[in-house]
Short mmCIF file of C-alpha atoms and ligand atoms in Angstrom, two decimals:
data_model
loop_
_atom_site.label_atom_id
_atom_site.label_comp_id
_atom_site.label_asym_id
_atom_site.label_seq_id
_atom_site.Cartn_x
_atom_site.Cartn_y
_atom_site.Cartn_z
CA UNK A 261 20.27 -21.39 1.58
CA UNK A 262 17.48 -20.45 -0.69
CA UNK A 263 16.49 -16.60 -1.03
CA UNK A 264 15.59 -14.48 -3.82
CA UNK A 265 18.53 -11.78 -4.60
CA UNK A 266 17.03 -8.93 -2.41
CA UNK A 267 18.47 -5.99 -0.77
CA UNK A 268 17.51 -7.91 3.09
CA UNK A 269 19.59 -11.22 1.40
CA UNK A 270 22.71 -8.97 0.63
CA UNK A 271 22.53 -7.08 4.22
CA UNK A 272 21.73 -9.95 6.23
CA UNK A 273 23.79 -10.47 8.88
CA UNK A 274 23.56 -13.94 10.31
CA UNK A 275 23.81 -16.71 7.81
CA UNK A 276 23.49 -19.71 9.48
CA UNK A 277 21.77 -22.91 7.49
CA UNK A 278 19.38 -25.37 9.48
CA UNK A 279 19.34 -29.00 8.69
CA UNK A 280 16.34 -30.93 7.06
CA UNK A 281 13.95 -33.08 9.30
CA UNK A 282 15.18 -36.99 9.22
CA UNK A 283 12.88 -39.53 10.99
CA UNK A 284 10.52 -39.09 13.53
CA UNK A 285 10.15 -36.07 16.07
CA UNK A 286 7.80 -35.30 18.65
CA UNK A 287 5.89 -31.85 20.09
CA UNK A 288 3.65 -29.66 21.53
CA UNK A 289 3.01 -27.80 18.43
CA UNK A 290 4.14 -28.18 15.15
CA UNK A 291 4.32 -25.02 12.59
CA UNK A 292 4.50 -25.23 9.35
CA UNK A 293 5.86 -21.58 7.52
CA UNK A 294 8.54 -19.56 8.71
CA UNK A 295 7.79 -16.64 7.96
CA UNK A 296 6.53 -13.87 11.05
CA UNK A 297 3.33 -15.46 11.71
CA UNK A 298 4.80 -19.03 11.95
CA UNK A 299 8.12 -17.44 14.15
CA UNK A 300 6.06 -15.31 16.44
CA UNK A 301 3.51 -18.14 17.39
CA UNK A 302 6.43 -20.37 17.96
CA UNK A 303 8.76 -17.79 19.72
CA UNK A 304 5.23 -17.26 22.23
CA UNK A 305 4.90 -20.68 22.87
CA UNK A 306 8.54 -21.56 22.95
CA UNK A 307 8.54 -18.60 25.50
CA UNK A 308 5.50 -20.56 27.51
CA UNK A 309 7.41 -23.54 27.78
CA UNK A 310 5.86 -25.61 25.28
CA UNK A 311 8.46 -27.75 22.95
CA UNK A 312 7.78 -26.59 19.13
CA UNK A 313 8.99 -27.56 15.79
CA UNK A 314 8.63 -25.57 13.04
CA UNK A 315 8.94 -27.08 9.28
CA UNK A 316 10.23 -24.58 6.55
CA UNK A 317 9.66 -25.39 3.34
CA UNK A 318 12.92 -23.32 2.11
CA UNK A 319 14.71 -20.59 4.65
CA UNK A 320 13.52 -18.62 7.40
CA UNK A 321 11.88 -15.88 5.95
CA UNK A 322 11.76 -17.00 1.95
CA UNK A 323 8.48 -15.80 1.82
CA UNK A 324 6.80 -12.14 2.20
CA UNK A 325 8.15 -11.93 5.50
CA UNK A 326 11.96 -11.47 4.29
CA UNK A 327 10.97 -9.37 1.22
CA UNK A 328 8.78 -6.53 2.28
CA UNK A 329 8.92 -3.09 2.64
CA UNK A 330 9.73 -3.40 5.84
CA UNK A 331 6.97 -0.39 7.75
CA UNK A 332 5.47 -1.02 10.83
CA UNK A 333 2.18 0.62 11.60
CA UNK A 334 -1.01 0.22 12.98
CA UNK A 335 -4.09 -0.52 10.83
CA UNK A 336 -4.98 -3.68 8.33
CA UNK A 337 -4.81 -4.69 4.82
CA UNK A 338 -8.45 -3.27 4.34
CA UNK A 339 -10.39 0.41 6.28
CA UNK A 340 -12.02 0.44 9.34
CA UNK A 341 -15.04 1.28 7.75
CA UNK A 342 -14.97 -2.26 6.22
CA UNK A 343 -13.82 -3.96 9.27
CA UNK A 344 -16.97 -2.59 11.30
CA UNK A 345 -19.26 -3.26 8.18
CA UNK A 346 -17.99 -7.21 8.99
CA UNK A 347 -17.60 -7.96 12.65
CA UNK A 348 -19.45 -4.70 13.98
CA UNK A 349 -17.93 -1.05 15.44
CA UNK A 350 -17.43 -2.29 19.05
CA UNK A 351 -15.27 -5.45 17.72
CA UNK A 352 -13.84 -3.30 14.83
CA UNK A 353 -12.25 -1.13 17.68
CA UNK A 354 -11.07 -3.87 19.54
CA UNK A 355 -9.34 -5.15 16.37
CA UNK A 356 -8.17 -1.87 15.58
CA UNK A 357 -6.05 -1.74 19.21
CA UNK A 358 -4.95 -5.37 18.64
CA UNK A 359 -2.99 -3.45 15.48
CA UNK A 360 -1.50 -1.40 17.62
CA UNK A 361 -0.53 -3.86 19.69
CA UNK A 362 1.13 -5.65 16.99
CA UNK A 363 3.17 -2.83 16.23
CA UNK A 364 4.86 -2.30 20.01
CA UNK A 365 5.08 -5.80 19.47
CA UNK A 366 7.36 -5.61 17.25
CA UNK A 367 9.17 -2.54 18.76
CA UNK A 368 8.98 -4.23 22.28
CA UNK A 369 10.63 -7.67 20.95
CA UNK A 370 13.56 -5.83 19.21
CA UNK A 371 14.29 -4.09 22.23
CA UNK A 372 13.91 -6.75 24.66
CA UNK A 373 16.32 -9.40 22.12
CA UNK A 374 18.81 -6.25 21.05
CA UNK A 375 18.08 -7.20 17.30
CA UNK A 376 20.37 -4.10 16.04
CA UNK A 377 20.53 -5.59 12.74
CA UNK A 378 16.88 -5.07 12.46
CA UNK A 379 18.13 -0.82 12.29
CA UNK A 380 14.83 0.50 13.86
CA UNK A 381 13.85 3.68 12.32
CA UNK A 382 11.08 5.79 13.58
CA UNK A 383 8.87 7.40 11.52
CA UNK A 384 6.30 7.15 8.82
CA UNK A 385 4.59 9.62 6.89
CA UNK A 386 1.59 9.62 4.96
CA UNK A 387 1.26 11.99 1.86
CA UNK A 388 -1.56 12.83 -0.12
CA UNK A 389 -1.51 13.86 -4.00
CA UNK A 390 -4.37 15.57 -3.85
CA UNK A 391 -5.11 18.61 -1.78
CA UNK A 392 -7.50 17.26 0.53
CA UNK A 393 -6.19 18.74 4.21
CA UNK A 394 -9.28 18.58 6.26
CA UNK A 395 -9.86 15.12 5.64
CA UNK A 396 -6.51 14.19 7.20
CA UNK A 397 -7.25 16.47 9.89
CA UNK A 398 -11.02 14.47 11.08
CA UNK A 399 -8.86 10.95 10.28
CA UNK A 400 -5.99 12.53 12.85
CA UNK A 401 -8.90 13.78 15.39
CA UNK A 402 -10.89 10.57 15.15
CA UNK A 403 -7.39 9.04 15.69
CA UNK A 404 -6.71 10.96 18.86
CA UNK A 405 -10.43 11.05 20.15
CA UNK A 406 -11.32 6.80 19.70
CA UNK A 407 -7.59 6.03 20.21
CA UNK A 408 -5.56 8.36 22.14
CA UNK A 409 -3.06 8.10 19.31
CA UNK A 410 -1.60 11.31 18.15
CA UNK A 411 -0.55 11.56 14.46
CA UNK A 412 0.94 15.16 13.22
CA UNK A 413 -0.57 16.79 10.80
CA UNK A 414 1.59 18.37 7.52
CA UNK A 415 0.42 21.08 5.45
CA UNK A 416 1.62 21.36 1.75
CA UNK A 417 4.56 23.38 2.87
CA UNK A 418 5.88 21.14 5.56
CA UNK A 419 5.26 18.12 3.06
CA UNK A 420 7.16 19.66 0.63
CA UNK A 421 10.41 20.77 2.66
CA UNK A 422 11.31 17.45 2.62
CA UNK A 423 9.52 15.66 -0.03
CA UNK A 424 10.54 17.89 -3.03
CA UNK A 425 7.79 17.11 -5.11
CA UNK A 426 5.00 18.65 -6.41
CA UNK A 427 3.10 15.56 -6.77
CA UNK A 428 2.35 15.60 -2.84
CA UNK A 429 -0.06 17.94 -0.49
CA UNK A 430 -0.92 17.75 3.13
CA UNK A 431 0.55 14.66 5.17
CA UNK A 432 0.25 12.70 8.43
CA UNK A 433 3.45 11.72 10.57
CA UNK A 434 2.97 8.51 13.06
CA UNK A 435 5.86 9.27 15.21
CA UNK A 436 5.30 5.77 17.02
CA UNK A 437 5.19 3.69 13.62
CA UNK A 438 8.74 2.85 12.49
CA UNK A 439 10.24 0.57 9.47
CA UNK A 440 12.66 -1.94 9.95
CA UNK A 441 14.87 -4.98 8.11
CA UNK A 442 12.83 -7.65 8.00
CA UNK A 443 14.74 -10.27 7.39
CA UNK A 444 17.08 -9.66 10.13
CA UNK A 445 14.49 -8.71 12.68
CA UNK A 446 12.98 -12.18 11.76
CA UNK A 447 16.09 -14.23 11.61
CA UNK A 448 17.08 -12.80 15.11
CA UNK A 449 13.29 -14.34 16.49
CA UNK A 450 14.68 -17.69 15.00
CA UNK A 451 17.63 -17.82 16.84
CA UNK A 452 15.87 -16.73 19.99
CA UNK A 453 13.25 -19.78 19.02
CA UNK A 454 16.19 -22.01 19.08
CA UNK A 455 17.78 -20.33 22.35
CA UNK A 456 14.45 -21.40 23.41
CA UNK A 457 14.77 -25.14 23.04
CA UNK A 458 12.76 -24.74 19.83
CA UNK A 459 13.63 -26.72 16.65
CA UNK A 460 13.53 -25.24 12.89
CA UNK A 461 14.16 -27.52 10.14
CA UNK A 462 14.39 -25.68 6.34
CA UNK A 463 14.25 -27.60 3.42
CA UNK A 464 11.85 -29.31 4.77
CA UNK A 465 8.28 -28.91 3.40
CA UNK A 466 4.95 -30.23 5.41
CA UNK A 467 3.53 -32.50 2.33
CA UNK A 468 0.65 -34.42 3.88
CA UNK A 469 -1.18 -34.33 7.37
CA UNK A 470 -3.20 -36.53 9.22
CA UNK A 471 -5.03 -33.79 11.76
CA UNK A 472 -8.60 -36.04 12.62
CA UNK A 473 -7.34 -37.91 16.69
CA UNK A 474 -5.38 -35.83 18.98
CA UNK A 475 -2.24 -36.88 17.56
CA UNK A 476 -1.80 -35.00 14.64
CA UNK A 477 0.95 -36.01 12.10
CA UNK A 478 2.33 -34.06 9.81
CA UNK A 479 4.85 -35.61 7.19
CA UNK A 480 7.58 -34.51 5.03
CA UNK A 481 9.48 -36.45 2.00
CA UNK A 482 12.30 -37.13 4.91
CA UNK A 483 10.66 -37.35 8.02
CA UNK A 484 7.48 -36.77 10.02
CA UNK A 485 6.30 -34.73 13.21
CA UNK A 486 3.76 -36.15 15.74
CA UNK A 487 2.21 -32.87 17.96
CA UNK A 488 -1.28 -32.25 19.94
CA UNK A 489 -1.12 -29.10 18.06
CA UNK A 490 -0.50 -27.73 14.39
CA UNK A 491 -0.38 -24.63 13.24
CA UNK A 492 -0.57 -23.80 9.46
CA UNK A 493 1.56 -20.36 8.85
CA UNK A 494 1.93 -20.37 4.91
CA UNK A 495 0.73 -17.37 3.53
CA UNK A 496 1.04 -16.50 0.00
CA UNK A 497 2.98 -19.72 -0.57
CA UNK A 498 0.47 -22.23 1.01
CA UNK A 499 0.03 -25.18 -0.96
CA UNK A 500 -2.43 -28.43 -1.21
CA UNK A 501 -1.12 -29.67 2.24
CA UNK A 502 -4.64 -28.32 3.79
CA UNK A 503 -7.02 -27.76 0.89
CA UNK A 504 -9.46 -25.74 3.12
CA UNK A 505 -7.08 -23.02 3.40
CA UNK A 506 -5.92 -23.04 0.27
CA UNK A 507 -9.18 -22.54 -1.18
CA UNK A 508 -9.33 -19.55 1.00
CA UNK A 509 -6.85 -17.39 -0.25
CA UNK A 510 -5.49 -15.31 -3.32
CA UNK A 511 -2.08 -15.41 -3.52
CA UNK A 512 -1.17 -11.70 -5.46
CA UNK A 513 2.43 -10.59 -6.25
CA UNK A 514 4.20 -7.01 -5.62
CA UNK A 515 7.12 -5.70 -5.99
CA UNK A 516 10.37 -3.81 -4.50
CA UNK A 517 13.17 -2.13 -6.30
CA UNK A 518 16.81 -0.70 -5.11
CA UNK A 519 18.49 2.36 -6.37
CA UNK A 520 21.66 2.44 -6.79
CA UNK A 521 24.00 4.12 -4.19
CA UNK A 522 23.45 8.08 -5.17
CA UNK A 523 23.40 9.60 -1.80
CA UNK A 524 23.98 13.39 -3.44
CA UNK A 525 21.63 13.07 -5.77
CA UNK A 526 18.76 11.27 -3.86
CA UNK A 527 18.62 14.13 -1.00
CA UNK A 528 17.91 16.64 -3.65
CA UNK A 529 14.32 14.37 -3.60
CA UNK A 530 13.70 13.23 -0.32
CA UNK A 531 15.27 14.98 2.32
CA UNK A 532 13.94 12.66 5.70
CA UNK A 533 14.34 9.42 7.24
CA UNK A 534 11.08 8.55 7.49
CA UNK A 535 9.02 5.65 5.57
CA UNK A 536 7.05 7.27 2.94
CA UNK A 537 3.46 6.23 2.08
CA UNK A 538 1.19 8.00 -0.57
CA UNK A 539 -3.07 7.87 0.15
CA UNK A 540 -3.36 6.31 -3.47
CA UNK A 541 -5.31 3.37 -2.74
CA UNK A 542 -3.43 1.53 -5.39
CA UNK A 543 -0.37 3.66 -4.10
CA UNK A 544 3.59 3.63 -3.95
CA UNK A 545 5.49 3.21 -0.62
CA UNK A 546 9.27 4.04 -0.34
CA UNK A 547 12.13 4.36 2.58
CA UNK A 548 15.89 5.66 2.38
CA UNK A 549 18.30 2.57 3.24
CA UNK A 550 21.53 2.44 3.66
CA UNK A 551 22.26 5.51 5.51
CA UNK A 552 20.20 7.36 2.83
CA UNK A 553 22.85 6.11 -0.04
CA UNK A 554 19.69 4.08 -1.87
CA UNK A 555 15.96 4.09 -2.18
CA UNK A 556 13.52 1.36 -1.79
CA UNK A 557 10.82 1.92 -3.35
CA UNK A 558 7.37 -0.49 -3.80
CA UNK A 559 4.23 -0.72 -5.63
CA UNK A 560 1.77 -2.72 -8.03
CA UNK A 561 0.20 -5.96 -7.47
CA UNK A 562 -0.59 -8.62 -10.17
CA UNK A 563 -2.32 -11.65 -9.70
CA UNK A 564 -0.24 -13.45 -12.41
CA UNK A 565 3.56 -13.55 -12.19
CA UNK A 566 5.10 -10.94 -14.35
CA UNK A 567 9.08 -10.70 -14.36
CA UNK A 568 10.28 -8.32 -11.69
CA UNK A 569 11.96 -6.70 -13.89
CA UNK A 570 9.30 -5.74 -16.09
CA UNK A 571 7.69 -4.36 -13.34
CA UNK A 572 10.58 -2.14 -11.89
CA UNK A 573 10.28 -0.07 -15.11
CA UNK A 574 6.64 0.77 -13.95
CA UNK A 575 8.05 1.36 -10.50
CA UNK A 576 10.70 3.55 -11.96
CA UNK A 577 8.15 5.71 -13.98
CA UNK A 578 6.18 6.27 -10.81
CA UNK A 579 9.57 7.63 -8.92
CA UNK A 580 10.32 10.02 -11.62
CA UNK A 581 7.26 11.21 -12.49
CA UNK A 582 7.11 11.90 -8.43
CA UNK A 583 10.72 13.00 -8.93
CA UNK A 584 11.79 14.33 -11.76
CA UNK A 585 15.28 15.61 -10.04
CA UNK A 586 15.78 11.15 -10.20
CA UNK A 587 15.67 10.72 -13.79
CA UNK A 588 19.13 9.93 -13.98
CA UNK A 589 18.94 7.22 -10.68
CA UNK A 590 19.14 3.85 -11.89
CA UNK A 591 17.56 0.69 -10.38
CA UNK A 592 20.47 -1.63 -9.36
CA UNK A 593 17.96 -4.63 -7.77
CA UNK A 594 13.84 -5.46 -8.50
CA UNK A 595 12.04 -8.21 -6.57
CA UNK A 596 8.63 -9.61 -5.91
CA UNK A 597 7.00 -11.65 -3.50
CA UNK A 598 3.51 -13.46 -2.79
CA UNK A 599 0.88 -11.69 -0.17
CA UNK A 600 -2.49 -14.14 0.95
CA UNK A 601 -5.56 -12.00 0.63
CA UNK A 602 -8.74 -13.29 1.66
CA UNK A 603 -11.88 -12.25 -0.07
CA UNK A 604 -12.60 -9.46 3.04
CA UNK A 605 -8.86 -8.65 3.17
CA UNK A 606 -8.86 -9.14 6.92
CA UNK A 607 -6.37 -11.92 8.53
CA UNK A 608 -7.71 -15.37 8.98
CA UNK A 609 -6.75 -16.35 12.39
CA UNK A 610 -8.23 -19.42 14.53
CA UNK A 611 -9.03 -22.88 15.50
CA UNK A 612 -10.08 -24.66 12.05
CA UNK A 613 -11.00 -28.03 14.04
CA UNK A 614 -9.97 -29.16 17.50
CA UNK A 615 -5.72 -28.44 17.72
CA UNK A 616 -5.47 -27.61 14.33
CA UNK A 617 -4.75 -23.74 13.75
CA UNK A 618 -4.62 -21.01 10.65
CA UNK A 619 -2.86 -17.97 10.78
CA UNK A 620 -2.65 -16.43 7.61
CA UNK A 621 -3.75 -13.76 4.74
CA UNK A 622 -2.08 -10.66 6.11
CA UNK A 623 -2.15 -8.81 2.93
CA UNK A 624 -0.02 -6.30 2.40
CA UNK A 625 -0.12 -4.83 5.97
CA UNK A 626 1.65 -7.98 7.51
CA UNK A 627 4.12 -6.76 9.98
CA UNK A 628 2.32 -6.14 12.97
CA UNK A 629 -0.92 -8.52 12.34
CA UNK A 630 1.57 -11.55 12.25
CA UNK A 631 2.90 -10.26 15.38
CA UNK A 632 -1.02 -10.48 16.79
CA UNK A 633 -1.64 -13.33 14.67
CA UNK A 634 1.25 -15.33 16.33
CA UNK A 635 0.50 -13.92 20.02
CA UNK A 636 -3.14 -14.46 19.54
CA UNK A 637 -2.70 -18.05 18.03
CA UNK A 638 -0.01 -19.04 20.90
CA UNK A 639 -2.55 -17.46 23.67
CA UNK A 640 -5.43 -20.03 22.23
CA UNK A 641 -3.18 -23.24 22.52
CA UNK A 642 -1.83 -22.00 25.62
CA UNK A 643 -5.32 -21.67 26.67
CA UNK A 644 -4.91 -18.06 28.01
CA UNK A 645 -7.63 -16.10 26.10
CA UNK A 646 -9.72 -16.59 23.41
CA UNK A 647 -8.98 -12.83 21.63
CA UNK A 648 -8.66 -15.08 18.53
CA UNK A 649 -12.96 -15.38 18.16
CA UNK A 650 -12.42 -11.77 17.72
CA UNK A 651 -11.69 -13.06 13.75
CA UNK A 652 -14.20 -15.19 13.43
CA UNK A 653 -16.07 -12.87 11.35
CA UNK A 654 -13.34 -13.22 8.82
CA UNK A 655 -13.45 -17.21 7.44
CA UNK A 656 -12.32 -19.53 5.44
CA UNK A 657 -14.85 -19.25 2.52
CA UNK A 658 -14.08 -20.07 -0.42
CA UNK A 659 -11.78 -17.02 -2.27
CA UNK A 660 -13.45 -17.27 -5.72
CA UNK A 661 -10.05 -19.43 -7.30
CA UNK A 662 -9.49 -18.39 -10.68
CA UNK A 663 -12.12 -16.09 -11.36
CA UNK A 664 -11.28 -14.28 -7.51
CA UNK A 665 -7.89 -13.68 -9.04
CA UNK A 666 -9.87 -12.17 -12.49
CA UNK A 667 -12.10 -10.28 -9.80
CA UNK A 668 -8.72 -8.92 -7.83
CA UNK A 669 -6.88 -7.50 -10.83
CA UNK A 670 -9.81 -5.68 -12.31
CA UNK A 671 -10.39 -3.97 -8.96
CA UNK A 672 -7.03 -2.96 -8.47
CA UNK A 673 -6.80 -1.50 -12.29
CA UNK A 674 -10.35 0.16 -10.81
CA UNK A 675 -8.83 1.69 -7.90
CA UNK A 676 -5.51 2.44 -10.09
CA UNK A 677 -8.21 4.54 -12.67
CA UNK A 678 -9.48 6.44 -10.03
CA UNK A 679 -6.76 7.58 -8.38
CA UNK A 680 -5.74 9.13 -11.70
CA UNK A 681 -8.82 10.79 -12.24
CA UNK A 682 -8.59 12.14 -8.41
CA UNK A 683 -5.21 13.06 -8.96
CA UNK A 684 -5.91 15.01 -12.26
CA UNK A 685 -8.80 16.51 -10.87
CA UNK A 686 -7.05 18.09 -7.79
C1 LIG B 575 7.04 -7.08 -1.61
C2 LIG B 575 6.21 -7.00 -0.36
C3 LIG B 575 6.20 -5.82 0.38
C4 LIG B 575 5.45 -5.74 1.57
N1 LIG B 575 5.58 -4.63 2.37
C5 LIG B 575 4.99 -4.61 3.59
C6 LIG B 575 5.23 -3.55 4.50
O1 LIG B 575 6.03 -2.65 4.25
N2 LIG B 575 4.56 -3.55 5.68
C7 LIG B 575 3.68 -4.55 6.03
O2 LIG B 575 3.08 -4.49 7.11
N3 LIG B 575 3.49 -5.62 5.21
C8 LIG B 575 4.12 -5.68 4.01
N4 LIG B 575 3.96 -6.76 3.18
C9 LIG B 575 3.12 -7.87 3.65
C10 LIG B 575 3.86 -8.79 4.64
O3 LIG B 575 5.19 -9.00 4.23
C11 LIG B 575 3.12 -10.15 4.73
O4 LIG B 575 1.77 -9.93 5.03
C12 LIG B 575 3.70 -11.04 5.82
O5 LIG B 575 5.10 -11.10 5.74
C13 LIG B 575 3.09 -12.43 5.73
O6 LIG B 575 3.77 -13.27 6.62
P1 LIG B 575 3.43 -14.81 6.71
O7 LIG B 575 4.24 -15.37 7.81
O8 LIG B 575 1.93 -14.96 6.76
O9 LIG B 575 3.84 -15.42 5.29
P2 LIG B 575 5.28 -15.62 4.60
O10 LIG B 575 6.28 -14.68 5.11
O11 LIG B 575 5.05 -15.64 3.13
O12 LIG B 575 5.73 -17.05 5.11
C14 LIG B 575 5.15 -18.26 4.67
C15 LIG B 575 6.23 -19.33 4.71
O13 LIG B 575 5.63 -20.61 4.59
C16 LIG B 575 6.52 -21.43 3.86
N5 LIG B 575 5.74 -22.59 3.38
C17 LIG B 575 4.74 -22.61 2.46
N6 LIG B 575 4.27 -23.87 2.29
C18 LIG B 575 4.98 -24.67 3.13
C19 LIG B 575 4.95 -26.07 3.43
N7 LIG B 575 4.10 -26.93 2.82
N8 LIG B 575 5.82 -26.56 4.36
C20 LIG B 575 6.70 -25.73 4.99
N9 LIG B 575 6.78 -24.40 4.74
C21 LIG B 575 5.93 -23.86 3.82
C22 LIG B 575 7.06 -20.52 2.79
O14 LIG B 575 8.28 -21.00 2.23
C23 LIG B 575 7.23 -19.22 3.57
O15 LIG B 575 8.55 -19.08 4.09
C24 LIG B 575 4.65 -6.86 1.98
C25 LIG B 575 4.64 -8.04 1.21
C26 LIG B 575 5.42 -8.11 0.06
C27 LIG B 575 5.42 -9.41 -0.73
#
């Protein structure tokens, strides 16, 4: 079985291995990535009725999808701002509810399947290090107002009863936003796949396709799949296979580390069970795991691969200059994984010629847009709605390559500059 040493790899709970494709198979749709927007658009159309194969090029959930932080909440990799800037206000609040939707999704699913292992915790707050209360309170009345979803506002004081750090100011709670283990919630969708009638092969990587008649044929070095459908799911990790959408995406790396167990010591810093997200828009994200005996803690993005543990000592210095009181907490586990970011940061969902499907570049606020992704993917084949044209002003153009990777990291050391000089100036 093939996963990086994480914390989700040492806590997952089902280990089963699934066997590599040999010789021909036939299906309604064939998948290729199983990761959460590959698994939910199979487990939808697995749940229609239709036969599916998906074709994993190492586990179930290798890829960003068994390595993340882990939050669930409403909302996309880039603002709404941008979003109506792109496809218009009336669509950009449309899209905005489908991200909602994606998160009771999510909720909904580990209910319904009894994924316990998936440890379902409500709660996520977000701070800001800079003392900037009103504008939290518009975002939480806009929130209400356009949305009819309530988020509590913190003052400094309420922040900092349970956040003991004088980094942070006013916050926002979203009661309904939760976190979760990814890799078991995701594993637990495979199995229910499977359950299904649905078939998963790992070690089995899609290496060429023939998608022009209504057969479509996908092969792999030890067999091949014949479908009326295909559906490319690869994310951060797609490859040549379909060169249109790999032109169309950056992949960028970020990382995750694990404290050690230090139960005492950590509650003297954070002193709640929610998911913690600062306003930074190059910020730092972080959760108590474990029953509160370690922190996870994640951050940074670089568009070349640096060594994780190189990288953990940056994450490090951001957790004790936020906490000083967790000098002395070492970091027992780092990791990284790849995101898919599109040049507009939205999601790139749809039809790219007749049967032939992308659902992919979720960013770094993947959880609940692969859930839509997946449900709004499946509803298109199944030929229940078309909410998927609700993307189409997000494409496949052409993400810039080398250079868009240049482009990516100087931005992100922009944004990193002026958060500092916000920070130091509040
Ligand atoms: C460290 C980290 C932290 C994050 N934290 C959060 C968070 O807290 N909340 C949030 O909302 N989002 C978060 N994200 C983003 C989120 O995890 C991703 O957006 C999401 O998981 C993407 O899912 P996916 O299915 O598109 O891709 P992936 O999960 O990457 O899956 C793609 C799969 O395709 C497979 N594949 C590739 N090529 C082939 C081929 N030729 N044949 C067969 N298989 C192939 C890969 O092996 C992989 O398993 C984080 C991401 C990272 C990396």
């Amino acid at each position: 079985m093939s996963y990086p040493d994480t914390y989700y790899r040492r806590t997952m709970t089902d280990e089963k291995v699934r066997p590599v494709l040999n010789g021909t198979a036939d299906c309604d749709t064939v998948i290729i990535g199983a990761g959460l927007a590959g698994l939910t658009t199979a487990l939808q159309l697995a749940r229609a009725g239709q036969s599916v194969i998906v074709l994993e090029a190492e586990s179930v959930g290798f890829g960003a999808s068994g390595r993340n932080g882990g939050f669930v909440s409403p909302g996309f990799a880039t603002g709404g701002g941008d979003i109506a800037r792109m496809a218009g206000p009336e669509a950009a609040r449309k899209i905005h509810l489908l991200s909602i939707e994606g998160v009771d999704f999510i909720r909904e699913t580990i209910r319904e399947l009894g994924i316990e292992a998936a440890h379902p915790q409500p709660g996520i707050t977000s701070v800001l290090r800079h003392d900037d209360g009103e504008s939290l309170k518009t975002h939480a009345q806009h929130m209400a107002r356009d949305y009819g979803y309530e988020l509590e506002y913190l003052d400094r004081d309420q922040v900092r009863s349970v956040l003991k750090s004088n980094r942070y100011f006013q916050g926002l709670r979203d009661a309904r936003a939760f976190h979760i283990h990814p890799l078991n919630y995701l594993r637990a969708i495979a199995a229910e796949i499977e359950r299904l009638g649905g078939h998963i092969y790992e070690g089995t990587p899609a290496a060429a396709a023939d998608l022009d008649g209504p057969e479509k044929i996908v092969r792999t070095t030890t067999g091949l799949v014949k479908a009326r459908q295909v559906v490319f799911t690869t994310g951060g990790y797609t490859g040549g296979v379909n060169r249109r959408l790999k032109r169309a995406f950056l992949p960028i790396a970020t990382y995750v580390m694990l404290s050690e167990e230090a139960p005492d010591l950590i509650r003297q810093a954070i002193a709640t069970t929610d998911a913690i997200g600062d306003n930074r828009r190059a910020g730092d994200y972080y959760r108590l795991v474990d029953g509160g005996r370690r922190i996870l803690w994640g951050g940074r993005i670089t568009t070349r691969a640096a060594s994780p543990a190189t990288l953990a000592g940056e994450l490090r210095r951001e957790m004790t200059g936020t906490y000083p009181q967790l000098s002395g907490l070492k970091t027992e586990l780092a990791w990284s994984g790849l995101m898919s970011y599109a040049r507009h940061l939205m999601p790139q969902i749809g039809e790219m010629q007749p049967g032939v499907w992308h659902c992919t570049a979720f960013g770094g606020h993947g959880l609940n847009t692969t859930a839509i992704g997946g449900k709004l993917v499946a509803e298109g084949i199944l030929g229940q709605s078309d909410r998927h044209a609700l993307f189409k002003p997000f494409g496949l153009s052409w993400a810039g390559g080398v250079a868009g990777l240049a482009v990516a990291q100087l931005t992100y050391w922009k944004l990193q500059a002026q958060d500092w000089w916000r920070e130091r100036a509040a």
